[in-house]
Coordinates of C-alpha atoms and ligand atoms in Angstrom, one line a residue:
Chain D
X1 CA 33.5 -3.9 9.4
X2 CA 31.0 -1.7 10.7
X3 CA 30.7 -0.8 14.6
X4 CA 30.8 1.6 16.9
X5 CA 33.4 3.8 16.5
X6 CA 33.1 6.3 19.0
X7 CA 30.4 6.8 22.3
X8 CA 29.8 9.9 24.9
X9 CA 27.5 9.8 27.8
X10 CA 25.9 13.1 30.1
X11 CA 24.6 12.5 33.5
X12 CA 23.2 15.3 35.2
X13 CA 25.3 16.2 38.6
X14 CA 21.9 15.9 40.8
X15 CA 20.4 13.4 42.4
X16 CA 17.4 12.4 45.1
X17 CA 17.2 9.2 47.0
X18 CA 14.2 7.1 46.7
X19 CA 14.1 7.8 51.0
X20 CA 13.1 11.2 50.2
X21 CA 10.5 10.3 47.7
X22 CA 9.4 8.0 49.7
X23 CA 9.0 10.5 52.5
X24 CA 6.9 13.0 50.6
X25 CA 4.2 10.1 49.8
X26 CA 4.2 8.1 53.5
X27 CA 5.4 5.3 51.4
X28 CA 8.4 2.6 52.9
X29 CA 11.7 3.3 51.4
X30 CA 13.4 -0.2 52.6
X31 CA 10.3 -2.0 50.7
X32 CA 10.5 0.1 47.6
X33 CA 14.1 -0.5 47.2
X34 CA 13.6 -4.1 48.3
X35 CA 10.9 -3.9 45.0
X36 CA 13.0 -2.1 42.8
X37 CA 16.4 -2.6 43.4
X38 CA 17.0 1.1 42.8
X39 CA 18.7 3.4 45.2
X40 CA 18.8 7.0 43.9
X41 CA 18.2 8.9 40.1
X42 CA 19.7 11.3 38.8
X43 CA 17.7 15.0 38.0
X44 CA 18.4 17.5 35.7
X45 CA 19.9 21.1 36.7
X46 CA 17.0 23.7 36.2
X47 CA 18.7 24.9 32.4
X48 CA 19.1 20.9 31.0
X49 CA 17.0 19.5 29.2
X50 CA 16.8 16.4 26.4
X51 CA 18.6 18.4 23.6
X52 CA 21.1 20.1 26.5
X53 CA 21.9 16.3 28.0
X54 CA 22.5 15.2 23.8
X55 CA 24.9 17.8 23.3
X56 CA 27.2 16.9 25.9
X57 CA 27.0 13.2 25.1
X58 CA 27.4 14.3 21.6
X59 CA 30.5 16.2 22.2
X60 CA 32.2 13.6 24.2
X61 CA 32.1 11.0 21.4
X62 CA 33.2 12.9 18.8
X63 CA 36.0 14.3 21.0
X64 CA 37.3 11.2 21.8
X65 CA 38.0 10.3 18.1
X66 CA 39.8 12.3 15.3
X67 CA 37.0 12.7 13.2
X68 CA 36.1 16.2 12.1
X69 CA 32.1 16.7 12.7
X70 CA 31.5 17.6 9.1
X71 CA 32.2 13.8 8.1
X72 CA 28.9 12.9 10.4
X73 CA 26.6 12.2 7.5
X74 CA 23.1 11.8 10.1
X75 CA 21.9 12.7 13.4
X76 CA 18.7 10.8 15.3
X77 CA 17.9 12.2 18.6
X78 CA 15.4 9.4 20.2
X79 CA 13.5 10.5 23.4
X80 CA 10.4 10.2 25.3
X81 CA 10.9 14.0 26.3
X82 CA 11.7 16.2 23.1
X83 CA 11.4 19.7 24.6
X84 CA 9.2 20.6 21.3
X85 CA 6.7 18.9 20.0
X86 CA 7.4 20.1 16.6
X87 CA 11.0 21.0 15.4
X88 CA 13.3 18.4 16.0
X89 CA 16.0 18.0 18.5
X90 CA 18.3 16.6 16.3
X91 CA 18.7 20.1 14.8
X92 CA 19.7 21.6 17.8
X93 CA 22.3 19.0 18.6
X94 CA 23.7 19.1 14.8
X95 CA 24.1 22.8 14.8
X96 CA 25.6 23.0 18.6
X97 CA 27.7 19.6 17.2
X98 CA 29.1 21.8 14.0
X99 CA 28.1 19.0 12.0
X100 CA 27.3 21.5 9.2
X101 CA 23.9 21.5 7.1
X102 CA 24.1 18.6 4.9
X103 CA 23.6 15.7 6.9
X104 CA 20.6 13.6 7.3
X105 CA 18.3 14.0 10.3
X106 CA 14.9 13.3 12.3
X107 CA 13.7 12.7 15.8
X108 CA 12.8 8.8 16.7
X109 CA 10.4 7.8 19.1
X110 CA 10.0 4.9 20.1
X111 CA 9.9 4.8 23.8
X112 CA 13.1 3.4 25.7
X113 CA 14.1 2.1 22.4
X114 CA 14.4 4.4 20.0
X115 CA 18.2 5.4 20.0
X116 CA 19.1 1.5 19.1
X117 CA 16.8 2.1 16.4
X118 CA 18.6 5.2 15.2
X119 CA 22.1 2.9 15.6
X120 CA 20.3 0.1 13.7
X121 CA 19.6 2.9 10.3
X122 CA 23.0 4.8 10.9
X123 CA 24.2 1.2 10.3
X124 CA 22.7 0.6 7.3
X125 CA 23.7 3.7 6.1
X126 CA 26.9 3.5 6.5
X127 CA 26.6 0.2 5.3
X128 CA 24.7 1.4 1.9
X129 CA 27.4 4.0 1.5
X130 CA 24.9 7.2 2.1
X131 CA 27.1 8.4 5.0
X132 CA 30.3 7.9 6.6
X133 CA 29.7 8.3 9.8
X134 CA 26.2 8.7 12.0
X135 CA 25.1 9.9 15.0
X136 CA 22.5 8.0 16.8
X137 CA 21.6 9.6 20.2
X138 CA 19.2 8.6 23.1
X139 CA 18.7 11.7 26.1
X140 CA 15.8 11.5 28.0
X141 CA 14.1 13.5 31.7
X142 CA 11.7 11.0 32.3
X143 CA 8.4 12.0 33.2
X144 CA 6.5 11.0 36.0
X145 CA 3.2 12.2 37.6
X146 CA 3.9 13.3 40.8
X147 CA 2.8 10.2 43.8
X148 CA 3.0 7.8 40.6
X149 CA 5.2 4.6 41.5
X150 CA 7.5 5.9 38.1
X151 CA 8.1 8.6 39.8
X152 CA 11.3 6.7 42.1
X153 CA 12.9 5.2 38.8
X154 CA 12.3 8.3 36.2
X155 CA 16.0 9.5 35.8
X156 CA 18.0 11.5 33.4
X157 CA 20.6 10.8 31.1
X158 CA 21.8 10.7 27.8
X159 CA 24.1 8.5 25.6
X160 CA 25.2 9.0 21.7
X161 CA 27.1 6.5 19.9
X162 CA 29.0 7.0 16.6
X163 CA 28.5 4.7 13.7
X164 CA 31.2 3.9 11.0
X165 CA 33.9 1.4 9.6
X166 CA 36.7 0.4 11.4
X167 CA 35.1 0.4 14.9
X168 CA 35.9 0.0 18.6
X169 CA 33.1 -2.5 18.7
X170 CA 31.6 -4.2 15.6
X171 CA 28.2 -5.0 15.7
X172 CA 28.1 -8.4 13.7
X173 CA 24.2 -8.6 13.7
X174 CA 20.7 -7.1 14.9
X175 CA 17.3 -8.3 15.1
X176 CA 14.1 -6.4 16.5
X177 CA 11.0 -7.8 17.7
X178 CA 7.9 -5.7 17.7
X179 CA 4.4 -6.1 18.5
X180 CA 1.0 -4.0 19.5
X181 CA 0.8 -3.9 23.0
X182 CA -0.1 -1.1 25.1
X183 CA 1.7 -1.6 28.4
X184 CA 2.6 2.2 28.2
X185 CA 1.4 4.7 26.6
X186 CA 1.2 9.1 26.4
X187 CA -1.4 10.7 24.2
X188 CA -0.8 14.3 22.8
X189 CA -1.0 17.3 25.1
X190 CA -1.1 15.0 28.4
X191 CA 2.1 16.1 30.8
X192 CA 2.4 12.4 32.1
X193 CA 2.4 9.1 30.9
X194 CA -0.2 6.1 31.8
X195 CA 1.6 2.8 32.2
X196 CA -0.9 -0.4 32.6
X197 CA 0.7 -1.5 35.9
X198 CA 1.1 -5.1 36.4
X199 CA 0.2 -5.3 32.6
X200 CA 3.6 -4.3 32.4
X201 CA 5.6 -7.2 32.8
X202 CA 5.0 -10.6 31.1
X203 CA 3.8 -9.5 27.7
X204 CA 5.7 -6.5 27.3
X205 CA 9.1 -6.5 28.9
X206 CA 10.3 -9.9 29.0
X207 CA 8.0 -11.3 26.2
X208 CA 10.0 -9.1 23.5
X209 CA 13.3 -8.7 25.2
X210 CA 13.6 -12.8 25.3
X211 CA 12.2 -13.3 21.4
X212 CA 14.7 -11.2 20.0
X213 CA 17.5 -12.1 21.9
X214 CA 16.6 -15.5 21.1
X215 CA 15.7 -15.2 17.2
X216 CA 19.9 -12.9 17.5
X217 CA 21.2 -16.1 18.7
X218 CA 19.0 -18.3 16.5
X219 CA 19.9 -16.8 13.1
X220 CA 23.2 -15.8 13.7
X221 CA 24.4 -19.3 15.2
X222 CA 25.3 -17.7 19.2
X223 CA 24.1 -19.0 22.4
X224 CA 24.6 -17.3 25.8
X225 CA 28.1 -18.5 26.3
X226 CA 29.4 -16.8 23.4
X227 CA 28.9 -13.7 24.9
X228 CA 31.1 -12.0 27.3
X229 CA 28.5 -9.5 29.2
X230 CA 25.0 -8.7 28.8
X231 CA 22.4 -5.6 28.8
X232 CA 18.9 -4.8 29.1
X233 CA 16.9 -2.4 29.1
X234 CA 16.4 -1.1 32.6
X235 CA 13.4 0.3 33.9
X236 CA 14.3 -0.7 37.1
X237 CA 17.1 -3.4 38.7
X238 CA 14.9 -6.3 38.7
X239 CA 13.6 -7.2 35.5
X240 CA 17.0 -7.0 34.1
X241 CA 18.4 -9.2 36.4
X242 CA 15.5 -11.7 35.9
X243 CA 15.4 -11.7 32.0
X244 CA 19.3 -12.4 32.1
X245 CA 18.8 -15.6 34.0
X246 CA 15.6 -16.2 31.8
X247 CA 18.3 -16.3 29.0
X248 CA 20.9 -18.1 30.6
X249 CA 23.6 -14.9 32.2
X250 CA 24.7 -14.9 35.2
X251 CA 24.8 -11.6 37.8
X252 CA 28.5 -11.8 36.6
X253 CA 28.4 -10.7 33.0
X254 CA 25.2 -8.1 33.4
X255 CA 26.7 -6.2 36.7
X256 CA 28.9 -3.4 35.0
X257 CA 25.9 -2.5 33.0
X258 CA 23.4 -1.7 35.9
X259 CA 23.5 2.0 36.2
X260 CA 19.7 2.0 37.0
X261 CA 20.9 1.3 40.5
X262 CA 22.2 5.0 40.9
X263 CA 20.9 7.1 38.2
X264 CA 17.1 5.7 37.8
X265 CA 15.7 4.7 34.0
X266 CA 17.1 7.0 31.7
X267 CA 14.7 5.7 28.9
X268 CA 16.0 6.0 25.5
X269 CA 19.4 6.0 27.2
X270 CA 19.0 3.4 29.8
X271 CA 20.2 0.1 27.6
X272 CA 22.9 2.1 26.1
X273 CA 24.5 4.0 29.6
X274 CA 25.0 0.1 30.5
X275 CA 26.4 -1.2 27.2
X276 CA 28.7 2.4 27.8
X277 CA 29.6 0.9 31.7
X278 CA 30.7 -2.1 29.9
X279 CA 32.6 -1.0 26.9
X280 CA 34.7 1.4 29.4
X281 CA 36.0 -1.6 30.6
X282 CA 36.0 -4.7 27.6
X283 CA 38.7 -5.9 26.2
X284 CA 39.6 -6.9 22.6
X285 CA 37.2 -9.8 21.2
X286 CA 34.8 -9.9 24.2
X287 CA 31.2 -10.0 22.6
X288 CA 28.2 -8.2 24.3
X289 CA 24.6 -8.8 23.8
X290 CA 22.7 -5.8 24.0
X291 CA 18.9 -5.7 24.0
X292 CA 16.6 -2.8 24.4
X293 CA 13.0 -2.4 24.9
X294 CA 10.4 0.1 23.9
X295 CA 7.1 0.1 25.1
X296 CA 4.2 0.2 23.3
X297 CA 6.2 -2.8 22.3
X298 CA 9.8 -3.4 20.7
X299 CA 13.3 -4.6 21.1
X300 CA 16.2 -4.3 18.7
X301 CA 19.3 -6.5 19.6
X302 CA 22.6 -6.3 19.2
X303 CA 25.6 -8.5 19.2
X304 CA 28.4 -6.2 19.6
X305 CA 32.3 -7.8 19.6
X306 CA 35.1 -5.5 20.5
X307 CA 38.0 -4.9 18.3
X308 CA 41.6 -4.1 19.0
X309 CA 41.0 -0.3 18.6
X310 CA 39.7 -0.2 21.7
X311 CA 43.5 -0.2 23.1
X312 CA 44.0 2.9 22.0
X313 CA 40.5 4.7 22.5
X314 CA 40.5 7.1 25.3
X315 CA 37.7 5.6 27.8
X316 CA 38.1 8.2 30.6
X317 CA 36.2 9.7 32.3
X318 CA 34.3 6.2 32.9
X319 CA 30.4 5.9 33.5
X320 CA 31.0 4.5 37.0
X321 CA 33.1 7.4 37.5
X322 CA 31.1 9.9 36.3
X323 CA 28.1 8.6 38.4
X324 CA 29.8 9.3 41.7
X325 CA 30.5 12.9 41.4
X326 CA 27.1 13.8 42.7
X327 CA 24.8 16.4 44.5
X328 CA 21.6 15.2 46.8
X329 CA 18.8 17.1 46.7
X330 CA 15.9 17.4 48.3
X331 CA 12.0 16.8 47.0
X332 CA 11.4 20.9 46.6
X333 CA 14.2 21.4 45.2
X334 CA 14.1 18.2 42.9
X335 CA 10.5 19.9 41.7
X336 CA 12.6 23.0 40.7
X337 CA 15.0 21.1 38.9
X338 CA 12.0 19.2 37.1
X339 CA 10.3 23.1 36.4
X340 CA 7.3 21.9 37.9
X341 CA 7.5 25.4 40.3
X342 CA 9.1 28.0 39.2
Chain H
X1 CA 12.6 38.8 18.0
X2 CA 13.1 35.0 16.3
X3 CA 15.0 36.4 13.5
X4 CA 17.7 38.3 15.5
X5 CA 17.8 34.6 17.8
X6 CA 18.9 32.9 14.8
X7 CA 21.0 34.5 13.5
X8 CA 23.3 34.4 16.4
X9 CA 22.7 30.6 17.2
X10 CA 25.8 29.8 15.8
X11 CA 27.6 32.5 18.4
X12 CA 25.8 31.4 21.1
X13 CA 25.8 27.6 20.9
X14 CA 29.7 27.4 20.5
X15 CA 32.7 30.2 22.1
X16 CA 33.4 31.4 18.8
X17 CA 36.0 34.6 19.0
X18 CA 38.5 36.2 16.4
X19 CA 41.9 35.5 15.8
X20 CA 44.1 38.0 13.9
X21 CA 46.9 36.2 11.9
X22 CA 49.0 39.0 11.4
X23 CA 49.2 40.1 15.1
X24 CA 48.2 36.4 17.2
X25 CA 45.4 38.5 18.7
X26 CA 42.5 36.9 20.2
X27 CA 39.3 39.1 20.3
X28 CA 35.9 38.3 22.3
X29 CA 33.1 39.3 21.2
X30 CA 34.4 39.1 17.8
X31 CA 35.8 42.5 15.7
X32 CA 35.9 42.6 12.0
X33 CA 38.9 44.2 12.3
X34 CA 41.7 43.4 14.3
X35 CA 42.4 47.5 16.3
X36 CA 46.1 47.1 16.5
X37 CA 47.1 46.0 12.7
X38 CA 43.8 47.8 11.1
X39 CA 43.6 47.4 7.6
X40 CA 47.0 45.1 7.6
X41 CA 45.1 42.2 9.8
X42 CA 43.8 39.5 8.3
X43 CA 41.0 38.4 10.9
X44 CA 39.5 34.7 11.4
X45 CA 36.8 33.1 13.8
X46 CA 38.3 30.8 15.9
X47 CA 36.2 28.3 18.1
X48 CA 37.9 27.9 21.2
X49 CA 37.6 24.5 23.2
X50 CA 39.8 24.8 26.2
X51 CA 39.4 24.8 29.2
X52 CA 39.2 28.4 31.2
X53 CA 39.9 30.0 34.6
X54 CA 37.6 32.3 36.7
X55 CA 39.4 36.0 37.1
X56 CA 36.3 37.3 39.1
X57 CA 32.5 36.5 39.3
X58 CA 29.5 38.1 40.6
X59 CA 26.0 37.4 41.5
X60 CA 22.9 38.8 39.5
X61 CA 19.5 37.9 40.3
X62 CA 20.6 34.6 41.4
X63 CA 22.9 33.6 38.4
X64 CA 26.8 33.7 38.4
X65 CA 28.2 35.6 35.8
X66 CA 32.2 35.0 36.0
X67 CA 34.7 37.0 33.7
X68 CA 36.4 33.4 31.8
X69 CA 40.2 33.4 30.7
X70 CA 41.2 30.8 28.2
X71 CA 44.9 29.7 27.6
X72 CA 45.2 31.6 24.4
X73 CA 44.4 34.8 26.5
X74 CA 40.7 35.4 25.3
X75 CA 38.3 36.5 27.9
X76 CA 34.8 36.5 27.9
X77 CA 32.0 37.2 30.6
X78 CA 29.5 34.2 31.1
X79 CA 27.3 32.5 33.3
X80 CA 28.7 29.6 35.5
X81 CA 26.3 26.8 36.8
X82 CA 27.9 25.5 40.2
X83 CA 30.1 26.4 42.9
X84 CA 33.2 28.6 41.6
X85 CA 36.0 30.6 43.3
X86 CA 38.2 32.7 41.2
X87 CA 41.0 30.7 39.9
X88 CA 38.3 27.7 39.4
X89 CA 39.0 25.9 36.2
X90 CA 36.2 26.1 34.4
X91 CA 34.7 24.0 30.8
X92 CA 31.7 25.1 28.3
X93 CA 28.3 24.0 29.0
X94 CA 25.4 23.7 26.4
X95 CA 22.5 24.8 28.4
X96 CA 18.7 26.5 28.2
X97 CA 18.6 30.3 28.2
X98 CA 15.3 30.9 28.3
X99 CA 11.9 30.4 27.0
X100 CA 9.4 32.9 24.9
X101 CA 6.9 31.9 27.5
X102 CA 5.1 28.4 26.9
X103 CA 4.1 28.7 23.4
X104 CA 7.4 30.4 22.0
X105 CA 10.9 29.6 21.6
X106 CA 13.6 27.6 24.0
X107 CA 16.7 29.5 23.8
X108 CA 19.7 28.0 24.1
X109 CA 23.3 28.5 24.6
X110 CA 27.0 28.2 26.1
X111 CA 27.4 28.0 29.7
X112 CA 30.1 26.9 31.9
X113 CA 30.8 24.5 34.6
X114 CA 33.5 24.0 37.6
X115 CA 35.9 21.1 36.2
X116 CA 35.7 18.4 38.9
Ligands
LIG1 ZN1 46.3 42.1 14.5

């Protein structure tokens, strides 16, 4: 049985409320969170950065568990936001980790989804017998272009989850859609990414959310009410909310997964903080269905069903915990944090 | 100046300090040889974990540099991100140091945090 044996998430402490974006751009805050359904984000302290956020998530998961960092065989860091462009992050977090040098490493991108990619090959690692265990991180600051309607939902955040045998939560199967569409897209040396708007919707998000989700349930014999809770990918409240009822889950079973309401799209870490919110609280066989999506487009999914080990697996501090210890911050100081003044 | 970096990421990204098994002395920054057993020490590195307290702190150009105790009676000066008083409880942080201007290096290191 091979799972999830251990996971560790990092939220930066700040936060600024879409009000006080909204005020910097003359735009209406009660419409924009009406649109969104997101109320704050979270913003990284002026010294964190992608490989600072993966460090601390990193650290959390492996503390939680009795497993010396040495028996980590592999280490993907995915993110939108690498701080280089070339020399990998993972190397950063595998030294700061004490995972040792032999190990197997490399940065993924793959926009929002590329830590589920990196748990997808850890699996099969572990699976071929290459590694014991593997680290699959997602940490992202998400960039926005100052004015640019990203700019309320690009959070911070970073999640790593710990692949091996004899799990907390067994992922019994994983499918992935992907296709060429360019619904968002950066091209080398530009600061901000371009996102095609509208575009955005239809084709990309719910197109390859639902066909893999539905091609998991298809081959592997599960339909909606086999599973206990549900999470998406969350770029902002709504189209989660929308592709779970496009796929049959109630508000219910896709509610302890929707940090994007307080901390803002964490990209590569967004689908995972939720499937985090939920495992802090799941009990023994309840199955979640996890699905991310990557623009540009992908989604890997996941059906995930907890195991008995979770009983003794220490959960605290909880996600929803962690999110409300928190400091508000204004737009001038929010551009500090983000080093666009210095 | 990338050379001299590297070699001390290890000491940098983790509290590493010595530990003399003859004595039970704790030593930070680390000593080769333990001063109050000399030759007779036999002198470890120890990565310490724990949580520490704030003895005193000051400000310099803007950051906090507080003098850190740990349980096992280690102390160490380092930057704290956050509001601290002395006798704050404090844990490690993995944070940025610094840059080699835009082109160069990120340096990075251990800082430390107020434990809420
Ligand atoms: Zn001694």
């Amino acid at each position: 049985m091979i799972g999830i044996v251990s996971y560790g998430t990092y939220i930066p402490k700040f936060r600024i409320k879409v009000e006080e974006i909204a005020r910097i751009w003359n735009e209406d805050a009660n419409a924009i969170k009406q649109n969104l359904g997101v109320f704050e984000k979270a913003v990284p302290d002026v010294d964190e950065d992608t490989a600072t956020m993966a460090v601390e998530a990193g650290r959390e998961a492996i503390s939680r568990v009795r497993i010396r960092p040495e028996k980590i065989g592999a280490v993907f860091v995915g993110s939108e936001s690498h701080p280089y462009a070339v020399k990998p992050t993972a190397t950063i977090v595998g030294e700061a980790l004490g995972i040792g040098n032999y190990y197997f490493s490399a940065d993924l991108e793959f926009a929002c989804k590329a830590a589920t990619a990196g748990i997808q090959i850890c699996y099969a690692m572990v699976k071929a017998g290459m590694i014991e265990y593997g680290l699959s991180i997602g940490s992202d600051v998400a960039q926005a272009r100052p004015g640019d309607a990203l700019e309320y939902t690009a959070g911070a955040g970073a999640v790593a989850i710990l692949v091996g045998k004899d799990p907390i939560a067994e992922i019994e199967a994983t499918v992935s859609y992907t296709s060429d569409t360019p619904d968002f897209w950066r091209r080398d040396l530009q600061p901000y990414p371009s996102h095609g708007g509208r575009f955005t919707g239809s084709p990309a998000y719910f197109r390859h959310i639902v066909s893999a989700a539905k091609k998991l349930m298809e081959d592997f014999g599960y339909s909606a009410k086999d599973f206990d809770f549900a999470v998406f990918h969350q770029p902002n409240a709504k189209f989660p909310q929308r592709v779970a009822s496009m796929l049959g889950f109630n508000e219910e079973k896709i509610a302890d997964g929707m940090l994007v309401k307080v901390v803002g799209n964490t990209y590569s870490a967004s689908s995972l903080l939720g499937l985090c919110g939920i495992l802090d609280k799941a009990m023994p066989d309840q199955r979640i269905l996890l699905v991310s999506f990557g623009s540009g487009a992908g989604s890997d999914a996941f059906a995930i069903r907890v195991t008995e080990k979770i009983l003794d697996y220490p959960r605290n501090r909880r996600v929803w915990d962690k999110v409300k210890n928190c400091v508000y911050i204004d737009y001038a100081l929010y551009l500090k944090h983000r080093r666009m003044i210095k | 100046m990338v050379p001299r970096i590297w070699r001390r990421i290890r000491y940098r990204y983790n509290v590493i300090a010595s530990y003399c098994e003859s004595c039970g002395s704790y030593y930070y920054p680390q000593r080769e040889i333990c001063p109050k057993c000399r030759r007779r020490g036999i002198v470890k590195e120890v990565e310490i974990n724990d949580e520490g307290t704030v003895l005193s702190y000051t400000v310099v150009n803007g950051r906090k540099i507080a003098l850190i105790e740990f349980k096992n009676g280690t102390r160490m000066l380092a930057e704290v991100c956050g509001d601290i008083e002395i006798g704050s409880r404090v844990k490690k942080a993995f944070r940025r140091y610094g840059e080699d201007g835009e082109a160069g290096i990120i340096y990075y290191g251990t800082k430390f945090v107020p434990i809420i």
